[in-house]
Amino acid sequence: MKNYKAKSRLTVEQYINGILEGNRVILSRAITVIESNLESDKILAKEIIQGVLPNSGNSIRIGITGVPGVGKSTFIEVFGKYLVEKGHKVAILSIDPSSQRSRGSILGDKTRMEELATLEEAYIRPSASGDTLGGVANKTGETLFLCEAAGYDVILIETVGVGQSETAVHGMTDFFLLLMLAGAGDELQGIKKGIMEMADMVVINKADGDNVRMSELAKRQYQNALHIFPLSDSGWSPKVSTASAIKNIGIDSVWETILEFKKLVDENGYFLKNRNQQQIQWMYNNINEELKHLFYGSDTIAEQLKELEEAIVSSTISPVKAAQNIIEKYKETF
């Protein structure tokens, strides 16, 4: 593996070669470039992604979400260590909540997965969620591609899981895992309603000690609830199981279920169909981002927005009319 100087500016070829060699330092630097808002870095990022694209796609992508306090990080650490022991290279893209002041990451997942972080076969990349819907960092899709090109064959994406829509992470993964608790209050249980239909598997975590009986009861309740939902396009019937990450119980059955799912969707063609659709959606997501950047990056638009803000506050124009006016003026520039 080549040794690259830490502070030297790398060429596109050096980034690409470093990633394909599995150099974690280069991989981290490339992800930093992708997350950057600098115009020069945006151009570089596109070239890096294009260069590694033929070597991406060779993984199974697993989204993991759950209610607060369910033990996502503990579960992912134990699950990740299990996968490494099985001979896999695992990348964990952990989406942290963002500080509304600094926009920085709050939780810091490397400090919450200390044992997994020390393994050579595991790579953990915490990212601040910013203002992206569902707690999914804006560049998670691109980061996923780089990790695949670097040889990681299992990608775990941990979402914030605080009740926001998790549609975005579901739209970039192959398998969606929902972690739940037994006996949680109504305020926590209500969170599950919007994502139960997306779940390929529900795992009742912390099923140990005095909680075993309640976990088994919750398992039966969730199984009954899942039968109400129509069969997904994948042809897969969602499974429910219990596990205890802290006691390392039930982790193997989670992986066996994922492999069972993978076998089914490979055979019926859904896996490739879903991946192709995700690629197309990725294009549209980037178009939306570029349009947003062009609009808000315009000095003329910025000046007009300030005037409209003052007009809205003084009640001389409605927010709806103001939005319509600014869009019409922007369309005149084309």
Tab-separated table of C-alpha atoms in Angstrom:
chain	number	residue	atom	x	y	z
A	1	MET	CA	0.000	0.000	0.000
A	2	LYS	CA	1.439	3.340	-1.035
A	3	ASN	CA	2.234	5.978	1.563
A	4	TYR	CA	0.697	9.373	0.822
A	5	LYS	CA	1.783	12.488	2.664
A	6	ALA	CA	-0.957	13.589	5.016
A	7	LYS	CA	-1.082	17.247	4.013
A	8	SER	CA	-0.185	17.089	0.307
A	9	ARG	CA	-2.986	17.811	-2.157
A	10	LEU	CA	-3.722	14.659	-4.072
A	11	THR	CA	-4.574	14.296	-7.731
A	12	VAL	CA	-7.746	12.576	-8.912
A	13	GLU	CA	-5.690	9.528	-9.875
A	14	GLN	CA	-4.092	9.339	-6.429
A	15	TYR	CA	-7.493	9.479	-4.768
A	16	ILE	CA	-8.887	6.778	-7.051
A	17	ASN	CA	-5.858	4.503	-6.727
A	18	GLY	CA	-5.738	4.965	-2.955
A	19	ILE	CA	-9.410	4.053	-2.602
A	20	LEU	CA	-9.083	0.982	-4.825
A	21	GLU	CA	-6.055	-0.108	-2.770
A	22	GLY	CA	-8.182	0.054	0.370
A	23	ASN	CA	-6.151	2.899	1.881
A	24	ARG	CA	-8.374	4.126	4.714
A	25	VAL	CA	-6.565	7.460	5.014
A	26	ILE	CA	-7.198	8.232	1.342
A	27	LEU	CA	-10.771	6.983	1.659
A	28	SER	CA	-11.405	9.356	4.559
A	29	ARG	CA	-9.861	12.270	2.694
A	30	ALA	CA	-11.959	11.508	-0.379
A	31	ILE	CA	-15.134	11.472	1.727
A	32	THR	CA	-14.128	14.824	3.199
A	33	VAL	CA	-13.829	16.174	-0.357
A	34	ILE	CA	-17.298	14.839	-1.168
A	35	GLU	CA	-18.781	16.484	1.932
A	36	SER	CA	-17.106	19.815	1.178
A	37	ASN	CA	-19.093	22.792	-0.126
A	38	LEU	CA	-16.105	24.331	-1.923
A	39	GLU	CA	-16.631	24.582	-5.689
A	40	SER	CA	-13.180	23.137	-6.420
A	41	ASP	CA	-13.920	20.143	-4.182
A	42	LYS	CA	-17.303	19.571	-5.835
A	43	ILE	CA	-15.594	19.216	-9.210
A	44	LEU	CA	-12.953	16.921	-7.725
A	45	ALA	CA	-15.613	14.831	-5.985
A	46	LYS	CA	-17.473	14.192	-9.242
A	47	GLU	CA	-14.246	12.997	-10.895
A	48	ILE	CA	-13.413	10.694	-7.979
A	49	ILE	CA	-16.886	9.138	-7.989
A	50	GLN	CA	-16.785	8.643	-11.763
A	51	GLY	CA	-13.356	7.004	-11.453
A	52	VAL	CA	-14.361	4.449	-8.812
A	53	LEU	CA	-17.851	3.773	-10.190
A	54	PRO	CA	-16.893	0.554	-12.080
A	55	ASN	CA	-15.615	-0.914	-8.788
A	56	SER	CA	-18.691	-0.071	-6.730
A	57	GLY	CA	-21.944	-1.928	-6.187
A	58	ASN	CA	-20.375	-5.129	-4.821
A	59	SER	CA	-21.895	-5.037	-1.356
A	60	ILE	CA	-25.114	-5.528	0.507
A	61	ARG	CA	-26.386	-2.233	1.889
A	62	ILE	CA	-28.277	-2.425	5.173
A	63	GLY	CA	-30.175	0.468	6.705
A	64	ILE	CA	-30.610	0.336	10.483
A	65	THR	CA	-32.969	2.574	12.407
A	66	GLY	CA	-34.947	2.479	15.621
A	67	VAL	CA	-36.478	4.359	18.495
A	68	PRO	CA	-34.286	6.398	20.903
A	69	GLY	CA	-32.645	4.230	23.528
A	70	VAL	CA	-33.043	1.018	21.541
A	71	GLY	CA	-29.273	0.499	21.495
A	72	LYS	CA	-28.493	1.027	17.796
A	73	SER	CA	-24.801	1.716	18.289
A	74	THR	CA	-24.307	-1.260	20.609
A	75	PHE	CA	-26.185	-3.519	18.206
A	76	ILE	CA	-24.184	-2.276	15.221
A	77	GLU	CA	-20.870	-2.764	17.037
A	78	VAL	CA	-21.715	-6.356	17.989
A	79	PHE	CA	-23.193	-7.050	14.546
A	80	GLY	CA	-20.167	-5.504	12.837
A	81	LYS	CA	-17.730	-7.607	14.892
A	82	TYR	CA	-19.762	-10.716	14.036
A	83	LEU	CA	-19.528	-9.920	10.313
A	84	VAL	CA	-15.780	-9.338	10.534
A	85	GLU	CA	-15.397	-12.721	12.219
A	86	LYS	CA	-17.328	-14.207	9.286
A	87	GLY	CA	-14.699	-12.785	6.913
A	88	HIS	CA	-16.446	-9.614	5.752
A	89	LYS	CA	-15.159	-6.059	5.448
A	90	VAL	CA	-17.694	-3.752	7.071
A	91	ALA	CA	-18.244	-0.020	6.619
A	92	ILE	CA	-20.514	1.805	9.057
A	93	LEU	CA	-21.908	5.123	7.869
A	94	SER	CA	-23.356	6.530	11.044
A	95	ILE	CA	-25.570	9.569	10.650
A	96	ASP	CA	-25.359	11.703	13.783
A	97	PRO	CA	-27.813	14.418	14.765
A	98	SER	CA	-26.427	17.870	13.955
A	99	SER	CA	-25.918	20.770	16.238
A	100	GLN	CA	-28.210	23.567	15.075
A	101	ARG	CA	-25.486	26.067	15.980
A	102	SER	CA	-22.325	24.564	14.520
A	103	ARG	CA	-23.979	22.036	12.130
A	104	GLY	CA	-21.491	19.558	13.579
A	105	SER	CA	-22.013	15.991	14.707
A	106	ILE	CA	-23.288	15.572	18.274
A	107	LEU	CA	-22.889	11.915	19.195
A	108	GLY	CA	-19.538	10.872	17.718
A	109	ASP	CA	-20.029	7.198	16.896
A	110	LYS	CA	-16.382	6.203	16.966
A	111	THR	CA	-16.467	6.842	20.699
A	112	ARG	CA	-19.567	4.635	20.958
A	113	MET	CA	-18.068	1.722	18.969
A	114	GLU	CA	-14.579	1.574	20.446
A	115	GLU	CA	-13.921	-2.141	19.880
A	116	LEU	CA	-15.192	-2.193	16.306
A	117	ALA	CA	-13.245	0.966	15.454
A	118	THR	CA	-9.947	-0.813	16.217
A	119	LEU	CA	-10.519	-3.590	13.681
A	120	GLU	CA	-8.681	-3.316	10.368
A	121	GLU	CA	-11.619	-4.863	8.528
A	122	ALA	CA	-14.069	-2.249	9.799
A	123	TYR	CA	-14.422	1.396	8.806
A	124	ILE	CA	-16.612	3.840	10.713
A	125	ARG	CA	-17.526	7.195	9.254
A	126	PRO	CA	-19.739	9.441	11.397
A	127	SER	CA	-21.398	12.278	9.518
A	128	ALA	CA	-23.529	15.147	10.745
A	129	SER	CA	-27.059	14.915	9.381
A	130	GLY	CA	-27.415	18.668	8.834
A	131	ASP	CA	-30.810	19.619	7.477
A	132	THR	CA	-31.264	16.573	5.260
A	133	LEU	CA	-34.618	14.800	5.528
A	134	GLY	CA	-34.720	11.748	7.738
A	135	GLY	CA	-31.310	12.295	9.286
A	136	VAL	CA	-29.508	11.066	6.190
A	137	ALA	CA	-26.395	13.112	5.473
A	138	ASN	CA	-26.510	14.768	2.060
A	139	LYS	CA	-23.536	12.862	0.690
A	140	THR	CA	-24.165	9.441	2.211
A	141	GLY	CA	-24.925	7.933	-1.204
A	142	GLU	CA	-21.584	9.051	-2.607
A	143	THR	CA	-19.752	7.889	0.527
A	144	LEU	CA	-21.375	4.489	0.146
A	145	PHE	CA	-19.975	4.178	-3.387
A	146	LEU	CA	-16.440	4.985	-2.231
A	147	CYS	CA	-16.604	2.418	0.568
A	148	GLU	CA	-17.723	-0.260	-1.870
A	149	ALA	CA	-14.864	0.630	-4.216
A	150	ALA	CA	-12.473	0.311	-1.257
A	151	GLY	CA	-13.538	-3.304	-0.814
A	152	TYR	CA	-16.158	-3.141	1.932
A	153	ASP	CA	-18.758	-5.773	1.089
A	154	VAL	CA	-21.248	-4.982	3.874
A	155	ILE	CA	-22.373	-1.379	4.339
A	156	LEU	CA	-24.362	-0.497	7.461
A	157	ILE	CA	-26.120	2.867	7.524
A	158	GLU	CA	-27.290	3.942	10.969
A	159	THR	CA	-29.879	6.718	10.949
A	160	VAL	CA	-30.747	9.216	13.654
A	161	GLY	CA	-33.979	7.426	14.414
A	162	VAL	CA	-35.774	10.228	16.241
A	163	GLY	CA	-39.092	10.100	14.411
A	164	GLN	CA	-38.122	11.804	11.142
A	165	SER	CA	-38.926	10.175	7.822
A	166	GLU	CA	-36.403	7.437	7.058
A	167	THR	CA	-37.479	7.180	3.417
A	168	ALA	CA	-34.142	8.528	2.212
A	169	VAL	CA	-32.038	5.771	3.790
A	170	HIS	CA	-34.562	3.151	2.688
A	171	GLY	CA	-34.097	4.445	-0.851
A	172	MET	CA	-30.351	3.783	-0.876
A	173	THR	CA	-30.199	0.380	0.835
A	174	ASP	CA	-31.070	-3.213	-0.024
A	175	PHE	CA	-32.366	-4.296	3.371
A	176	PHE	CA	-34.085	-2.167	6.012
A	177	LEU	CA	-33.767	-3.230	9.645
A	178	LEU	CA	-35.934	-1.706	12.360
A	179	LEU	CA	-34.839	-2.053	15.989
A	180	MET	CA	-37.590	-1.851	18.595
A	181	LEU	CA	-38.017	-2.177	22.356
A	182	ALA	CA	-40.486	-4.288	24.277
A	183	GLY	CA	-42.871	-2.360	26.493
A	184	ALA	CA	-41.942	1.114	25.271
A	185	GLY	CA	-44.402	3.911	25.948
A	186	ASP	CA	-46.925	5.185	23.423
A	187	GLU	CA	-44.760	8.191	22.591
A	188	LEU	CA	-41.991	5.852	21.393
A	189	GLN	CA	-44.252	3.294	19.781
A	190	GLY	CA	-45.860	6.034	17.676
A	191	ILE	CA	-42.535	6.573	15.932
A	192	LYS	CA	-42.741	3.166	14.278
A	193	LYS	CA	-45.947	3.799	12.344
A	194	GLY	CA	-44.348	5.565	9.398
A	195	ILE	CA	-41.533	3.059	8.924
A	196	MET	CA	-43.123	-0.299	9.721
A	197	GLU	CA	-44.175	-0.722	6.085
A	198	MET	CA	-40.579	-0.195	4.943
A	199	ALA	CA	-39.041	-2.708	7.357
A	200	ASP	CA	-37.704	-5.982	5.957
A	201	MET	CA	-37.008	-7.136	9.490
A	202	VAL	CA	-37.982	-6.005	12.981
A	203	VAL	CA	-35.626	-6.911	15.808
A	204	ILE	CA	-36.748	-6.569	19.421
A	205	ASN	CA	-33.464	-5.605	21.075
A	206	LYS	CA	-32.493	-5.892	24.755
A	207	ALA	CA	-34.235	-9.272	25.002
A	208	ASP	CA	-32.345	-10.426	28.075
A	209	GLY	CA	-32.884	-10.927	31.789
A	210	ASP	CA	-36.323	-9.945	33.023
A	211	ASN	CA	-37.138	-8.522	29.587
A	212	VAL	CA	-37.187	-11.864	27.749
A	213	ARG	CA	-40.883	-12.572	28.337
A	214	MET	CA	-41.963	-9.066	27.264
A	215	SER	CA	-39.730	-9.300	24.197
A	216	GLU	CA	-41.348	-12.550	23.095
A	217	LEU	CA	-44.776	-10.985	23.564
A	218	ALA	CA	-43.695	-7.950	21.514
A	219	LYS	CA	-42.360	-10.280	18.819
A	220	ARG	CA	-45.773	-11.928	18.424
A	221	GLN	CA	-47.503	-8.540	18.371
A	222	TYR	CA	-45.225	-7.226	15.639
A	223	GLN	CA	-45.630	-10.414	13.602
A	224	ASN	CA	-49.387	-9.973	13.720
A	225	ALA	CA	-49.086	-6.298	12.791
A	226	LEU	CA	-46.814	-6.982	9.813
A	227	HIS	CA	-49.324	-9.421	8.340
A	228	ILE	CA	-51.700	-6.477	7.849
A	229	PHE	CA	-49.354	-4.767	5.387
A	230	PRO	CA	-49.446	-5.814	1.714
A	231	LEU	CA	-46.553	-7.853	0.349
A	232	SER	CA	-43.706	-5.619	-0.844
A	233	ASP	CA	-42.462	-5.488	-4.443
A	234	SER	CA	-39.513	-7.647	-3.411
A	235	GLY	CA	-41.819	-10.579	-2.658
A	236	TRP	CA	-40.323	-10.768	0.827
A	237	SER	CA	-42.410	-11.268	3.962
A	238	PRO	CA	-40.875	-9.195	6.810
A	239	LYS	CA	-39.468	-11.202	9.712
A	240	VAL	CA	-39.493	-10.467	13.436
A	241	SER	CA	-36.909	-11.713	15.903
A	242	THR	CA	-35.512	-10.930	19.342
A	243	ALA	CA	-31.917	-10.161	20.185
A	244	SER	CA	-29.649	-8.881	22.910
A	245	ALA	CA	-26.669	-6.987	21.610
A	246	ILE	CA	-25.138	-6.651	25.060
A	247	LYS	CA	-25.412	-10.423	25.625
A	248	ASN	CA	-24.578	-11.259	21.989
A	249	ILE	CA	-27.784	-13.244	21.569
A	250	GLY	CA	-29.679	-13.532	18.282
A	251	ILE	CA	-27.104	-11.683	16.181
A	252	ASP	CA	-26.426	-14.706	13.974
A	253	SER	CA	-30.135	-15.098	13.149
A	254	VAL	CA	-30.262	-11.482	11.956
A	255	TRP	CA	-27.503	-12.159	9.429
A	256	GLU	CA	-29.090	-15.444	8.368
A	257	THR	CA	-32.337	-13.583	7.670
A	258	ILE	CA	-30.502	-10.982	5.584
A	259	LEU	CA	-28.834	-13.749	3.542
A	260	GLU	CA	-32.235	-15.406	3.071
A	261	PHE	CA	-33.599	-12.089	1.783
A	262	LYS	CA	-30.612	-11.637	-0.543
A	263	LYS	CA	-31.075	-15.121	-2.005
A	264	LEU	CA	-34.755	-14.438	-2.726
A	265	VAL	CA	-34.267	-11.040	-4.394
A	266	ASP	CA	-31.338	-12.340	-6.449
A	267	GLU	CA	-33.476	-15.179	-7.760
A	268	ASN	CA	-36.569	-13.106	-8.564
A	269	GLY	CA	-34.598	-10.215	-10.084
A	270	TYR	CA	-35.723	-7.587	-7.578
A	271	PHE	CA	-32.204	-6.892	-6.265
A	272	LEU	CA	-30.893	-5.627	-9.613
A	273	LYS	CA	-34.150	-3.843	-10.411
A	274	ASN	CA	-34.042	-1.995	-7.089
A	275	ARG	CA	-30.374	-1.050	-7.505
A	276	ASN	CA	-31.049	0.336	-10.991
A	277	GLN	CA	-33.949	2.406	-9.673
A	278	GLN	CA	-31.734	3.746	-6.885
A	279	GLN	CA	-29.155	4.851	-9.453
A	280	ILE	CA	-31.814	6.774	-11.356
A	281	GLN	CA	-33.121	8.350	-8.162
A	282	TRP	CA	-29.540	9.353	-7.252
A	283	MET	CA	-29.397	11.312	-10.518
A	284	TYR	CA	-32.623	13.153	-9.672
A	285	ASN	CA	-31.372	13.874	-6.144
A	286	ASN	CA	-28.255	15.456	-7.605
A	287	ILE	CA	-30.305	17.487	-10.073
A	288	ASN	CA	-32.376	18.813	-7.180
A	289	GLU	CA	-29.225	19.734	-5.232
A	290	GLU	CA	-27.681	21.487	-8.219
A	291	LEU	CA	-30.854	23.493	-8.857
A	292	LYS	CA	-31.023	24.449	-5.187
A	293	HIS	CA	-27.381	25.544	-5.295
A	294	LEU	CA	-27.878	27.595	-8.468
A	295	PHE	CA	-30.948	29.314	-7.040
A	296	TYR	CA	-29.632	30.243	-3.609
A	297	GLY	CA	-26.138	30.863	-4.924
A	298	SER	CA	-27.366	33.739	-7.092
A	299	ASP	CA	-26.524	37.207	-5.706
A	300	THR	CA	-29.577	38.657	-7.453
A	301	ILE	CA	-31.866	36.081	-5.861
A	302	ALA	CA	-30.311	36.663	-2.445
A	303	GLU	CA	-31.007	40.400	-2.724
A	304	GLN	CA	-34.580	39.846	-3.862
A	305	LEU	CA	-35.194	37.358	-1.049
A	306	LYS	CA	-34.217	39.959	1.539
A	307	GLU	CA	-36.716	42.395	0.038
A	308	LEU	CA	-39.432	39.751	0.063
A	309	GLU	CA	-38.681	38.847	3.688
A	310	GLU	CA	-39.251	42.485	4.664
A	311	ALA	CA	-42.466	42.569	2.619
A	312	ILE	CA	-43.743	39.414	4.325
A	313	VAL	CA	-42.993	40.779	7.797
A	314	SER	CA	-44.809	44.011	6.961
A	315	SER	CA	-47.775	41.972	5.651
A	316	THR	CA	-47.642	43.595	2.202
A	317	ILE	CA	-47.326	40.209	0.479
A	318	SER	CA	-48.207	36.652	1.436
A	319	PRO	CA	-45.480	33.979	1.682
A	320	VAL	CA	-47.174	32.034	-1.126
A	321	LYS	CA	-47.234	35.052	-3.446
A	322	ALA	CA	-43.651	35.929	-2.514
A	323	ALA	CA	-42.476	32.438	-3.427
A	324	GLN	CA	-44.317	32.612	-6.732
A	325	ASN	CA	-42.784	36.000	-7.552
A	326	ILE	CA	-39.206	34.937	-6.866
A	327	ILE	CA	-39.581	31.770	-8.930
A	328	GLU	CA	-41.041	33.723	-11.856
A	329	LYS	CA	-38.139	36.176	-11.735
A	330	TYR	CA	-35.652	33.322	-11.602
A	331	LYS	CA	-37.250	31.685	-14.652
A	332	GLU	CA	-36.673	34.918	-16.584
A	333	THR	CA	-32.909	34.353	-16.336
A	334	PHE	CA	-33.118	31.270	-18.569
